[in-house]
Amino acid sequence: MSSKIAVIGLGSMGYGIAQSALRAGNTTHGFDINPDAVSRFSGEGGAPGGLSDVAGTLDVVAVVVLNAPQTEAVLFGSDGIVAKMKAGAVVVACATVPPEFARRMEARCSEAGVHYLDAPISGGSVKAASGKLSIMASGKAEAFAAARPFLDATAETVFELGEAAGAGSAMKAVNQLLAGVHIAAMAEAMTFGMTQGVSPETFAKVIPRCAGSSWMLENRAPHIVAGDYTPHSSVDIWPKDLGIVLDIAKSAKFGAPLTAAALQQFLAASGSGLGAEDDAAVAKVYARNAGLKLPGEG
Amino acid sequence: MSSKIAVIGLGSMGYGIAQSALRAGNTTHGFDINPDAVSRFSGEGGAPGGLSDVAGTLDVVAVVVLNAPQTEAVLFGSDGIVAKMKAGAVVVACATVPPEFARRMEARCSEAGVHYLDAPISGGSVKAASGKLSIMASGKAEAFAAARPFLDATAETVFELGEAAGAGSAMKAVNQLLAGVHIAAMAEAMTFGMTQGVSPETFAKVIPRCAGSSWMLENRAPHIVAGDYTPHSSVDIWPKDLGIVLDIAKSAKFGAPLTAAALQQFLAASGSGLGAEDDAAVAKVYARNAGLKLPGEG
């Protein structure tokens, strides 16, 4: 079954998501503050019309922006879309946000007769473009049902985490805690190894076959070996996402010392001008502090 | 080709290693300060005789003790074995030790005409007993050749890390850094999730399929879900091994903030009486600090 879908936010994740929704046969609109992204998507077959004009026709509004304030602005800002949506349509909120924020957005959408799916995404831009994301979703059965054509088009795996908005965002926060810590740990271990004569190449060959491996290590260590910091996922994601984790943790009076330590390393990377590089560039902070030269450095 | 092998240290790793060496057809002696372990291994077919009596007949002496001081005592203590070994025999040193210690031991063995293989082990007691360890080995070609029957009998994977003693221990230190950080990160993430309504069961089901997974998480999270802290690898391993990592790092003027944070959590676990439990019990530190009850807790 095809739907009328709008994807709001055509960044590295949103653009791929819009492509996947379109490829699956849905009428798909793409919107962004960057007009180039919008016209590029139109050129690939995106449906025409301004957001205000088409809002009332949409079945699914996927919000693929950076964070909670941007999500709230899209939904309930001065020109917010929820007030214009038809009853029974669904907002699919994909940004990494605090669980409490998701619950609040759901309540406000519900007042307007619109369903809300708390649906943070995982997998990176390549999987977004191929329709193979992991989505950590929670919401009422009606929200899942209304979102189904969108989920089918964009996700390989949908974790259905219950009826309560916030559960999806909670699981995403847990996953981001681990992913961020594991990237920093990979960088720490690889550069520590260099001080002991273990080359990055040997590290990347041996450790994935040992108990010290992680998904992030297997994915990111090759970037350092290749000296290639093209941002698949950038350093600046982590001060944001680990910041969300620590905000939530603080509200729950939960101490998270490893997360806090990892955040400091990403802040040092961002503060020293590496924010737009691939997140594996956190290794440069360690290397600089230890007087080491990573592969590809002069 | 079968060898005459002695395994010194019949703890959870050494006993399984001795069984694997024996099963492969080697004449295998087992020695330990605990006479019960020695007589149990004799009953399974271990070769007879005191260590001093048989030392001169051995091809391989595998030292599977806790740390560097114990290794040095076995090799060069008041009744040290190296002085009694025949020329061309090999010491296979399996404990986690500083690389510099491994280099020093090799030099002293070499003076005595004995080869030295720097060969820390990884994989746990089950793989030790089934002959499927990973061994991170470095040493001269002659040392590898002399140790080959032992390596064939006990290891599924031998990483051959070059001719220089110390390289094996360096890689082991890198692996332990990651493994220890990943266990603590798993505990931090799982308990953080509990504060947000993510149950340990859901965590253990979802995260292994996400980018936040690690080898250690997949292995240890089920222990917490089951409330089973039978020590496959105990909390007390980590103050030791992460302590070695931080000692080496300090000597190299290398700052390792995530390792340091993880060590503090294992120290809190050990200091509060959990040292002999499975290392997944580090989650109890987080749970206690956050007023959470883990599965199986009253």
Coordinates of C-alpha atoms in Angstrom, one line a residue:
Chain A
M1 CA 0.0 0.0 0.0
S2 CA 1.4 3.4 -1.0
S3 CA 1.1 6.5 1.1
K4 CA 1.5 10.3 0.7
I5 CA 4.7 11.0 2.6
A6 CA 6.7 14.1 3.4
V7 CA 10.2 13.9 4.7
I8 CA 11.2 17.1 6.5
G9 CA 15.0 17.5 6.7
L10 CA 17.0 16.4 3.6
G11 CA 20.4 16.0 5.3
S12 CA 22.6 12.9 4.9
M13 CA 19.9 10.7 6.6
G14 CA 16.7 12.4 5.5
Y15 CA 17.7 12.6 1.8
G16 CA 18.3 8.8 1.7
I17 CA 15.1 8.2 3.6
A18 CA 13.2 10.3 1.1
Q19 CA 14.8 8.4 -1.8
S20 CA 13.8 5.1 -0.2
A21 CA 10.2 6.2 0.4
L22 CA 10.0 7.3 -3.2
R23 CA 11.6 4.2 -4.6
A24 CA 9.0 2.0 -2.8
G25 CA 6.2 3.8 -4.8
N26 CA 5.0 6.3 -2.3
T27 CA 4.1 9.9 -3.3
T28 CA 7.0 11.6 -1.5
H29 CA 7.6 15.2 -0.8
G30 CA 11.0 16.4 0.4
F31 CA 11.5 19.6 2.4
D32 CA 14.5 21.4 3.7
I33 CA 15.7 24.9 4.6
N34 CA 18.3 24.3 1.9
P35 CA 16.6 24.9 -1.5
D36 CA 19.3 23.0 -3.4
A37 CA 18.4 19.7 -1.6
V38 CA 14.7 20.3 -2.3
S39 CA 15.2 20.9 -6.0
R40 CA 17.6 18.0 -6.3
F41 CA 15.0 15.7 -4.8
S42 CA 12.3 17.1 -7.1
G43 CA 14.6 16.2 -10.0
E44 CA 14.7 12.6 -8.8
G45 CA 10.9 12.3 -8.8
G46 CA 9.9 14.0 -5.6
A47 CA 6.3 15.3 -5.5
P48 CA 5.7 19.0 -6.1
G49 CA 4.0 21.7 -3.9
G50 CA 4.8 23.8 -0.8
L51 CA 4.6 22.3 2.6
S52 CA 1.6 24.4 3.6
D53 CA -0.3 23.5 0.4
V54 CA 0.2 19.7 0.7
A55 CA 0.1 19.3 4.5
G56 CA -3.5 18.4 4.7
T57 CA -3.1 15.6 2.1
L58 CA -0.3 13.7 3.8
D59 CA -0.6 10.3 5.5
V60 CA 3.0 10.4 7.0
V61 CA 5.2 13.3 8.0
A62 CA 8.7 12.0 8.8
V63 CA 10.8 14.6 10.7
V64 CA 14.5 13.9 10.1
V65 CA 16.1 16.9 11.7
L66 CA 19.0 17.3 14.1
N67 CA 17.5 17.5 17.5
A68 CA 14.5 18.2 19.8
P69 CA 14.3 22.0 19.3
Q70 CA 14.3 21.5 15.5
T71 CA 11.7 18.8 15.8
E72 CA 9.5 21.0 18.0
A73 CA 9.8 23.9 15.6
V74 CA 8.8 21.7 12.6
L75 CA 5.8 20.3 14.5
F76 CA 4.6 23.3 16.5
G77 CA 6.6 26.4 15.5
S78 CA 5.1 29.5 14.1
D79 CA 4.3 27.7 10.8
G80 CA 4.1 24.2 12.5
I81 CA 2.7 21.4 10.4
V82 CA 0.7 19.5 12.9
A83 CA -2.2 22.1 12.9
K84 CA -2.5 21.5 9.2
M85 CA -2.4 17.7 9.1
K86 CA -5.5 15.6 8.6
A87 CA -6.9 13.5 11.5
G88 CA -5.4 10.0 11.6
A89 CA -2.2 11.0 9.8
V90 CA 1.1 10.2 11.7
V91 CA 4.2 12.1 12.6
V92 CA 7.3 9.8 12.5
A93 CA 9.9 11.6 14.7
C94 CA 13.4 10.3 13.8
A95 CA 15.8 12.6 15.6
T96 CA 17.6 11.5 18.7
V97 CA 15.7 13.3 21.5
P98 CA 15.1 12.8 25.3
P99 CA 12.4 10.3 26.0
E100 CA 10.4 12.9 28.0
F101 CA 10.4 15.2 24.9
A102 CA 8.9 12.4 22.9
R103 CA 6.2 11.9 25.4
R104 CA 5.4 15.6 25.4
M105 CA 5.3 15.7 21.5
E106 CA 3.0 12.7 21.4
A107 CA 0.5 14.3 23.9
R108 CA 0.4 17.5 21.8
C109 CA -0.1 15.6 18.5
S110 CA -2.8 13.6 20.1
E111 CA -4.7 16.8 21.1
A112 CA -4.6 17.7 17.4
G113 CA -5.9 14.3 16.3
V114 CA -2.5 13.2 14.8
H115 CA -0.7 10.0 15.7
Y116 CA 2.9 10.1 16.8
L117 CA 5.6 7.5 16.4
D118 CA 8.7 7.9 18.5
A119 CA 11.1 6.5 15.9
P120 CA 14.8 7.2 16.2
I121 CA 16.9 5.8 13.4
S122 CA 20.2 4.0 13.3
G123 CA 22.4 2.8 10.5
G124 CA 24.0 5.7 8.7
S125 CA 23.5 7.4 5.4
V126 CA 24.2 4.4 3.2
K127 CA 21.6 2.3 4.9
A128 CA 19.1 5.3 4.8
A129 CA 19.5 5.5 1.0
S130 CA 19.1 1.7 0.6
G131 CA 16.0 1.5 2.8
K132 CA 17.8 -0.7 5.3
L133 CA 17.7 1.4 8.5
S134 CA 17.2 0.1 12.0
I135 CA 14.3 2.0 13.6
M136 CA 13.7 1.9 17.4
A137 CA 10.0 2.6 17.5
S138 CA 7.4 3.0 20.1
G139 CA 3.8 4.3 19.9
K140 CA 0.2 3.3 19.8
A141 CA -0.9 0.5 17.5
E142 CA -2.7 3.2 15.3
A143 CA 0.6 5.1 14.9
F144 CA 2.4 2.0 13.8
A145 CA -0.4 1.1 11.4
A146 CA -0.4 4.6 9.8
A147 CA 3.4 4.6 9.6
R148 CA 3.7 1.1 8.1
P149 CA 4.2 2.1 4.4
F150 CA 7.0 4.4 5.5
L151 CA 8.6 1.9 7.8
D152 CA 8.4 -0.8 5.1
A153 CA 10.1 1.5 2.6
T154 CA 12.9 2.7 4.8
A155 CA 13.8 0.1 7.4
E156 CA 15.3 -3.4 7.4
T157 CA 14.6 -3.8 11.1
V158 CA 11.9 -2.1 13.1
F159 CA 12.2 -2.7 16.9
E160 CA 8.7 -2.4 18.2
L161 CA 9.3 -1.2 21.7
G162 CA 5.8 -0.9 23.1
E163 CA 2.9 1.5 23.1
A164 CA 4.6 4.3 25.1
A165 CA 6.2 7.1 23.2
G166 CA 9.7 7.6 24.8
A167 CA 10.6 3.9 24.7
G168 CA 12.1 4.3 21.3
S169 CA 14.1 7.4 22.3
A170 CA 15.3 5.6 25.4
M171 CA 16.6 2.7 23.5
K172 CA 18.3 5.1 21.0
A173 CA 20.0 6.9 23.9
V174 CA 21.2 3.6 25.2
N175 CA 22.6 2.7 21.8
Q176 CA 24.2 6.1 21.3
L177 CA 25.9 5.9 24.8
L178 CA 27.5 2.6 23.7
A179 CA 28.3 3.7 20.1
G180 CA 30.0 6.9 21.3
V181 CA 32.0 5.2 24.1
H182 CA 33.1 2.4 21.7
I183 CA 34.4 4.9 19.1
A184 CA 36.4 6.7 21.7
A185 CA 37.6 3.4 23.2
M186 CA 38.7 2.3 19.7
A187 CA 40.7 5.5 19.3
E188 CA 42.2 5.2 22.8
A189 CA 43.2 1.6 22.2
M190 CA 44.6 2.0 18.7
T191 CA 46.8 5.0 19.7
F192 CA 47.8 3.3 23.0
G193 CA 48.9 0.3 20.8
M194 CA 51.0 2.7 18.7
T195 CA 53.0 3.7 21.8
Q196 CA 53.8 0.0 22.2
G197 CA 54.7 -0.7 18.6
V198 CA 51.3 -2.1 17.5
S199 CA 50.6 -0.4 14.1
P200 CA 47.1 0.7 13.2
E201 CA 47.1 -1.9 10.4
T202 CA 47.9 -4.7 12.8
F203 CA 45.3 -3.5 15.3
A204 CA 42.6 -3.4 12.6
K205 CA 43.6 -6.9 11.5
V206 CA 43.9 -8.6 14.9
I207 CA 41.4 -7.0 17.3
P208 CA 38.2 -7.7 15.2
R209 CA 39.0 -11.4 15.8
C210 CA 39.4 -10.9 19.6
A211 CA 37.2 -10.3 22.6
G212 CA 38.0 -6.6 22.5
S213 CA 36.0 -6.0 19.3
S214 CA 32.9 -3.9 18.8
W215 CA 30.7 -3.0 15.9
M216 CA 32.0 0.5 15.9
L217 CA 35.6 -0.6 16.0
E218 CA 35.1 -2.8 13.0
N219 CA 33.4 0.0 11.2
R220 CA 35.6 2.9 12.1
A221 CA 39.2 1.6 12.6
P222 CA 39.6 1.1 8.8
H223 CA 38.9 4.9 8.4
I224 CA 42.0 5.6 10.5
V225 CA 44.1 3.0 8.8
A226 CA 43.2 4.6 5.4
G227 CA 43.7 8.2 6.7
D228 CA 40.2 8.9 5.3
Y229 CA 38.0 11.2 7.5
T230 CA 35.2 11.8 4.9
P231 CA 32.3 12.2 7.3
H232 CA 30.0 9.2 7.2
S233 CA 29.0 10.3 10.7
S234 CA 30.7 13.4 12.0
V235 CA 32.5 14.2 15.2
D236 CA 29.9 16.8 16.0
I237 CA 27.2 14.2 16.3
W238 CA 28.7 13.0 19.6
P239 CA 28.8 16.2 21.8
K240 CA 25.1 16.4 20.8
D241 CA 24.1 12.7 21.4
L242 CA 26.3 12.0 24.4
G243 CA 25.1 15.4 25.7
I244 CA 21.5 14.2 25.5
V245 CA 22.5 10.9 27.2
L246 CA 24.1 12.8 30.1
D247 CA 21.2 15.3 30.4
I248 CA 18.8 12.4 30.7
A249 CA 21.1 10.6 33.1
K250 CA 21.5 13.6 35.3
S251 CA 17.7 14.0 35.5
A252 CA 17.6 10.4 36.7
K253 CA 20.5 11.0 39.1
F254 CA 22.5 8.4 37.2
G255 CA 26.3 8.7 37.1
A256 CA 27.8 7.7 33.7
P257 CA 31.6 8.1 34.0
L258 CA 32.6 6.3 30.8
T259 CA 30.1 8.4 28.8
A260 CA 31.4 11.6 30.4
A261 CA 35.0 10.6 29.6
A262 CA 34.1 9.9 26.0
L263 CA 32.2 13.2 25.6
Q264 CA 35.3 15.1 26.7
Q265 CA 37.3 13.4 24.0
F266 CA 34.7 14.3 21.3
L267 CA 34.6 17.9 22.7
A268 CA 38.4 18.1 22.3
A269 CA 38.1 16.9 18.8
S270 CA 35.3 19.4 17.9
G271 CA 37.0 22.3 19.8
S272 CA 40.2 21.7 17.9
G273 CA 38.5 22.1 14.5
L274 CA 37.7 18.4 13.7
G275 CA 33.9 18.7 14.2
A276 CA 33.0 18.2 10.5
E277 CA 35.3 15.2 10.0
D278 CA 34.4 11.6 10.4
D279 CA 34.0 10.7 14.1
A280 CA 37.0 8.4 13.8
A281 CA 39.0 11.6 13.9
V282 CA 38.7 11.6 17.7
A283 CA 41.8 9.4 17.4
K284 CA 43.6 12.6 16.3
V285 CA 43.1 14.0 19.8
Y286 CA 44.8 11.0 21.4
A287 CA 47.6 11.0 18.8
R288 CA 48.2 14.7 19.3
N289 CA 48.4 14.4 23.0
A290 CA 50.8 11.5 22.7
G291 CA 53.0 12.9 20.0
L292 CA 52.0 10.2 17.5
K293 CA 51.5 10.4 13.8
L294 CA 48.4 8.6 12.4
P295 CA 48.4 7.0 8.9
G296 CA 48.3 9.8 6.3
E297 CA 49.6 12.5 8.6
G298 CA 52.7 14.3 7.4
Chain B
M1 CA 54.8 -34.3 16.5
S2 CA 54.3 -34.7 20.2
S3 CA 56.3 -33.0 22.9
K4 CA 57.1 -33.2 26.5
I5 CA 55.2 -30.3 28.0
A6 CA 54.8 -28.9 31.5
V7 CA 52.0 -26.5 32.4
I8 CA 52.8 -24.4 35.4
G9 CA 49.7 -23.0 37.0
L10 CA 46.6 -25.1 37.0
G11 CA 44.0 -22.4 37.5
S12 CA 40.9 -22.0 35.3
M13 CA 43.0 -21.3 32.2
G14 CA 46.0 -23.5 33.0
Y15 CA 44.0 -26.6 33.8
G16 CA 42.2 -26.5 30.5
I17 CA 45.4 -25.8 28.6
A18 CA 47.0 -28.8 30.3
Q19 CA 44.0 -31.0 29.4
S20 CA 44.2 -29.8 25.7
A21 CA 48.0 -30.5 25.6
L22 CA 47.4 -33.9 27.0
R23 CA 44.5 -34.7 24.7
A24 CA 46.6 -33.9 21.6
G25 CA 49.0 -36.7 22.6
N26 CA 51.8 -34.8 24.3
T27 CA 53.4 -36.1 27.5
T28 CA 52.0 -33.4 29.8
H29 CA 53.0 -32.6 33.4
G30 CA 50.8 -30.2 35.4
F31 CA 52.2 -28.2 38.4
D32 CA 50.5 -25.9 40.8
I33 CA 50.9 -24.7 44.4
N34 CA 47.5 -26.4 45.0
P35 CA 48.2 -30.1 45.4
D36 CA 44.5 -31.0 44.7
A37 CA 44.8 -29.5 41.2
V38 CA 48.0 -31.5 40.6
S39 CA 46.5 -34.8 41.7
R40 CA 43.3 -34.2 39.8
F41 CA 45.3 -33.7 36.6
S42 CA 47.5 -36.8 37.3
G43 CA 44.2 -38.8 37.6
E44 CA 43.3 -37.6 34.1
G45 CA 46.5 -38.9 32.6
G46 CA 49.0 -36.2 33.5
A47 CA 52.6 -37.4 33.5
P48 CA 54.3 -38.2 36.9
G49 CA 57.3 -36.7 38.6
G50 CA 58.4 -33.5 40.5
L51 CA 59.2 -30.4 38.6
S52 CA 62.9 -30.5 39.5
D53 CA 63.1 -34.1 38.4
V54 CA 61.5 -33.6 35.0
A55 CA 62.7 -30.1 34.1
G56 CA 65.7 -31.3 32.1
T57 CA 63.5 -33.5 29.9
L58 CA 60.9 -30.9 28.9
D59 CA 60.5 -29.4 25.4
V60 CA 57.9 -26.8 26.4
V61 CA 57.3 -25.0 29.7
A62 CA 54.0 -23.1 29.6
V63 CA 53.7 -20.6 32.4
V64 CA 50.0 -19.9 33.0
V65 CA 50.1 -17.8 36.2
L66 CA 48.5 -14.6 37.3
N67 CA 51.0 -11.9 36.5
A68 CA 54.6 -10.8 36.0
P69 CA 55.9 -11.4 39.5
Q70 CA 54.6 -14.9 39.5
T71 CA 56.0 -15.5 36.0
E72 CA 59.4 -14.3 37.2
A73 CA 59.3 -16.4 40.3
V74 CA 58.6 -19.6 38.3
L75 CA 61.3 -18.8 35.8
F76 CA 64.1 -17.3 37.9
G77 CA 63.0 -17.6 41.6
S78 CA 65.0 -19.5 44.2
D79 CA 63.9 -22.8 42.6
G80 CA 63.5 -21.3 39.1
I81 CA 63.0 -23.7 36.3
V82 CA 65.0 -22.0 33.5
A83 CA 68.4 -23.0 35.0
K84 CA 67.3 -26.7 34.9
M85 CA 65.9 -26.7 31.3
K86 CA 67.8 -28.2 28.4
A87 CA 69.2 -26.0 25.6
G88 CA 66.7 -25.4 22.8
A89 CA 63.6 -25.9 25.0
V90 CA 61.1 -23.1 25.1
V91 CA 59.3 -21.1 27.7
V92 CA 55.7 -20.1 26.6
A93 CA 54.7 -17.2 28.9
C94 CA 50.9 -16.8 28.9
A95 CA 50.2 -14.3 31.7
T96 CA 49.2 -10.7 30.9
V97 CA 52.4 -8.8 31.5
P98 CA 54.0 -5.4 30.5
P99 CA 55.8 -5.7 27.1
E100 CA 59.1 -4.5 28.7
F101 CA 58.8 -7.4 31.2
A102 CA 58.5 -9.8 28.3
R103 CA 61.6 -8.4 26.7
R104 CA 63.5 -8.7 29.9
M105 CA 62.5 -12.3 30.4
E106 CA 63.4 -13.3 26.9
A107 CA 66.9 -11.8 27.4
R108 CA 67.4 -13.8 30.6
C109 CA 66.1 -17.0 29.0
S110 CA 68.4 -16.5 26.0
E111 CA 71.4 -16.2 28.3
A112 CA 70.5 -19.7 29.6
G113 CA 70.1 -21.1 26.1
V114 CA 66.3 -21.3 26.4
H115 CA 63.9 -19.9 23.9
Y116 CA 61.1 -17.6 25.0
L117 CA 57.7 -17.1 23.4
D118 CA 55.7 -14.0 24.5
A119 CA 52.3 -15.6 24.3
P120 CA 49.4 -14.1 26.2
I121 CA 46.2 -16.0 25.8
S122 CA 42.6 -14.9 25.2
G123 CA 39.3 -16.7 25.1
G124 CA 38.3 -17.9 28.6
S125 CA 38.3 -21.2 30.4
V126 CA 35.9 -23.0 28.1
K127 CA 38.1 -22.4 25.1
A128 CA 41.2 -23.3 27.1
A129 CA 39.7 -26.7 27.9
S130 CA 38.7 -27.3 24.2
G131 CA 42.0 -26.2 22.7
K132 CA 40.5 -23.2 21.0
L133 CA 42.3 -20.3 22.6
S134 CA 43.5 -17.2 20.8
I135 CA 47.2 -16.7 21.4
M136 CA 48.9 -13.3 20.7
A137 CA 52.4 -14.5 20.2
S138 CA 55.8 -12.9 19.4
G139 CA 59.3 -14.3 19.5
K140 CA 62.1 -15.7 17.4
A141 CA 61.4 -18.3 14.7
E142 CA 63.1 -20.9 16.8
A143 CA 60.8 -20.1 19.7
F144 CA 57.7 -20.6 17.5
A145 CA 59.1 -23.8 16.1
A146 CA 59.8 -25.3 19.5
A147 CA 56.4 -24.2 20.8
R148 CA 54.5 -25.5 17.8
P149 CA 53.1 -28.7 19.3
F150 CA 51.9 -26.8 22.3
L151 CA 50.3 -24.1 20.1
D152 CA 48.7 -26.6 17.8
A153 CA 47.2 -28.4 20.8
T154 CA 45.8 -25.4 22.7
A155 CA 45.0 -22.6 20.1
E156 CA 42.4 -22.1 17.4
T157 CA 44.1 -18.9 16.4
V158 CA 47.8 -17.9 16.8
F159 CA 48.4 -14.3 15.9
E160 CA 52.1 -14.3 14.9
L161 CA 53.1 -10.7 15.8
G162 CA 56.7 -10.7 14.9
E163 CA 60.2 -11.6 16.2
A164 CA 60.3 -9.2 19.1
A165 CA 59.2 -10.4 22.5
G166 CA 56.8 -7.8 23.9
A167 CA 54.7 -7.5 20.8
G168 CA 52.4 -10.2 22.0
S169 CA 52.0 -8.6 25.4
A170 CA 51.4 -5.2 23.7
M171 CA 48.5 -6.6 21.7
K172 CA 47.1 -8.3 24.7
A173 CA 47.2 -5.0 26.6
V174 CA 45.4 -3.3 23.8
N175 CA 42.8 -6.1 23.7
Q176 CA 42.3 -5.9 27.5
L177 CA 41.9 -2.2 27.4
L178 CA 39.0 -2.6 25.0
A179 CA 37.5 -5.7 26.7
G180 CA 37.5 -4.0 30.1
V181 CA 36.1 -0.7 28.8
H182 CA 33.4 -2.6 26.9
I183 CA 32.3 -4.6 30.0
A184 CA 32.0 -1.4 32.0
A185 CA 30.2 0.4 29.1
M186 CA 27.8 -2.5 28.8
A187 CA 27.0 -2.2 32.5
E188 CA 26.7 1.6 32.3
A189 CA 24.4 1.4 29.3
M190 CA 22.2 -1.4 30.6
T191 CA 21.6 0.3 34.0
F192 CA 21.1 3.7 32.3
G193 CA 18.5 2.1 30.2
M194 CA 16.7 0.8 33.3
T195 CA 16.3 4.4 34.5
Q196 CA 14.5 5.1 31.2
G197 CA 12.3 2.0 31.3
V198 CA 14.4 -0.2 29.1
S199 CA 14.5 -3.6 30.8
P200 CA 17.8 -5.7 30.8
E201 CA 15.9 -8.3 28.8
T202 CA 15.0 -5.8 26.1
F203 CA 18.5 -4.4 26.1
A204 CA 20.0 -7.8 25.7
K205 CA 17.7 -8.6 22.8
V206 CA 17.9 -5.3 20.9
I207 CA 21.4 -3.9 21.3
P208 CA 23.3 -6.9 19.9
R209 CA 21.5 -6.1 16.6
C210 CA 22.5 -2.4 16.7
A211 CA 25.7 -0.4 16.2
G212 CA 26.2 -0.2 19.9
S213 CA 27.1 -3.8 20.3
S214 CA 30.4 -5.3 21.3
W215 CA 31.8 -8.8 21.7
M216 CA 31.8 -8.4 25.5
L217 CA 28.3 -7.0 25.5
E218 CA 26.9 -10.0 23.7
N219 CA 28.9 -12.3 26.0
R220 CA 28.2 -10.7 29.4
A221 CA 24.8 -9.0 29.2
P222 CA 23.1 -12.4 29.4
H223 CA 24.8 -13.0 32.7
I224 CA 23.0 -10.0 34.2
V225 CA 19.7 -10.9 32.6
A226 CA 20.0 -14.4 34.2
G227 CA 21.2 -12.9 37.5
D228 CA 24.1 -15.5 37.3
Y229 CA 27.5 -14.2 38.5
T230 CA 29.3 -17.5 38.4
P231 CA 32.8 -16.3 37.6
H232 CA 33.8 -17.2 34.0
S233 CA 36.2 -14.3 34.3
S234 CA 36.1 -12.4 37.6
V235 CA 35.9 -8.8 38.6
D236 CA 39.4 -8.9 40.1
I237 CA 41.0 -9.6 36.7
W238 CA 40.2 -6.0 35.7
P239 CA 42.0 -3.9 38.4
K240 CA 45.0 -6.1 37.5
D241 CA 44.8 -6.0 33.7
L242 CA 43.6 -2.4 33.4
G243 CA 46.2 -1.5 36.0
I244 CA 48.9 -3.0 33.7
V245 CA 47.5 -1.0 30.8
L246 CA 47.6 2.2 32.8
D247 CA 51.1 1.5 34.1
I248 CA 52.3 1.0 30.5
A249 CA 50.4 4.0 29.3
K250 CA 51.9 6.2 32.0
S251 CA 55.4 5.1 31.1
A252 CA 54.6 6.2 27.5
K253 CA 53.1 9.4 28.7
F254 CA 49.8 8.3 27.2
G255 CA 46.5 9.5 28.7
A256 CA 43.8 6.9 28.7
P257 CA 40.7 8.5 30.2
L258 CA 38.2 5.8 29.3
T259 CA 40.4 3.1 30.7
A260 CA 40.9 5.1 33.8
A261 CA 37.1 5.5 34.2
A262 CA 36.5 1.8 33.7
L263 CA 39.2 0.9 36.2
Q264 CA 37.4 3.0 38.9
Q265 CA 34.2 1.0 38.3
F266 CA 35.9 -2.3 38.7
L267 CA 37.7 -1.1 41.8
A268 CA 34.4 -0.1 43.3
A269 CA 33.1 -3.6 42.5
S270 CA 36.1 -5.3 44.0
G271 CA 36.2 -3.0 47.0
S272 CA 32.5 -3.6 47.8
G273 CA 33.1 -7.4 48.0
L274 CA 32.3 -8.4 44.4
G275 CA 35.9 -9.3 43.4
A276 CA 35.3 -13.0 43.0
E277 CA 32.1 -12.7 41.1
D278 CA 31.8 -12.7 37.3
D279 CA 33.0 -9.4 35.9
A280 CA 29.5 -8.6 34.7
A281 CA 28.9 -7.8 38.4
V282 CA 30.3 -4.4 37.8
A283 CA 26.7 -3.6 36.8
K284 CA 25.9 -3.9 40.6
V285 CA 28.0 -0.8 41.2
Y286 CA 25.9 1.2 38.8
A287 CA 22.7 -0.3 40.0
R288 CA 23.5 0.4 43.7
N289 CA 24.5 4.0 42.9
A290 CA 21.2 4.6 41.0
G291 CA 18.9 2.7 43.4
L292 CA 18.0 0.1 40.8
K293 CA 17.4 -3.6 41.3
L294 CA 19.0 -6.0 38.8
P295 CA 17.4 -9.2 37.7
G296 CA 17.5 -11.8 40.6
E297 CA 18.1 -9.1 43.3
G298 CA 15.6 -9.2 46.1

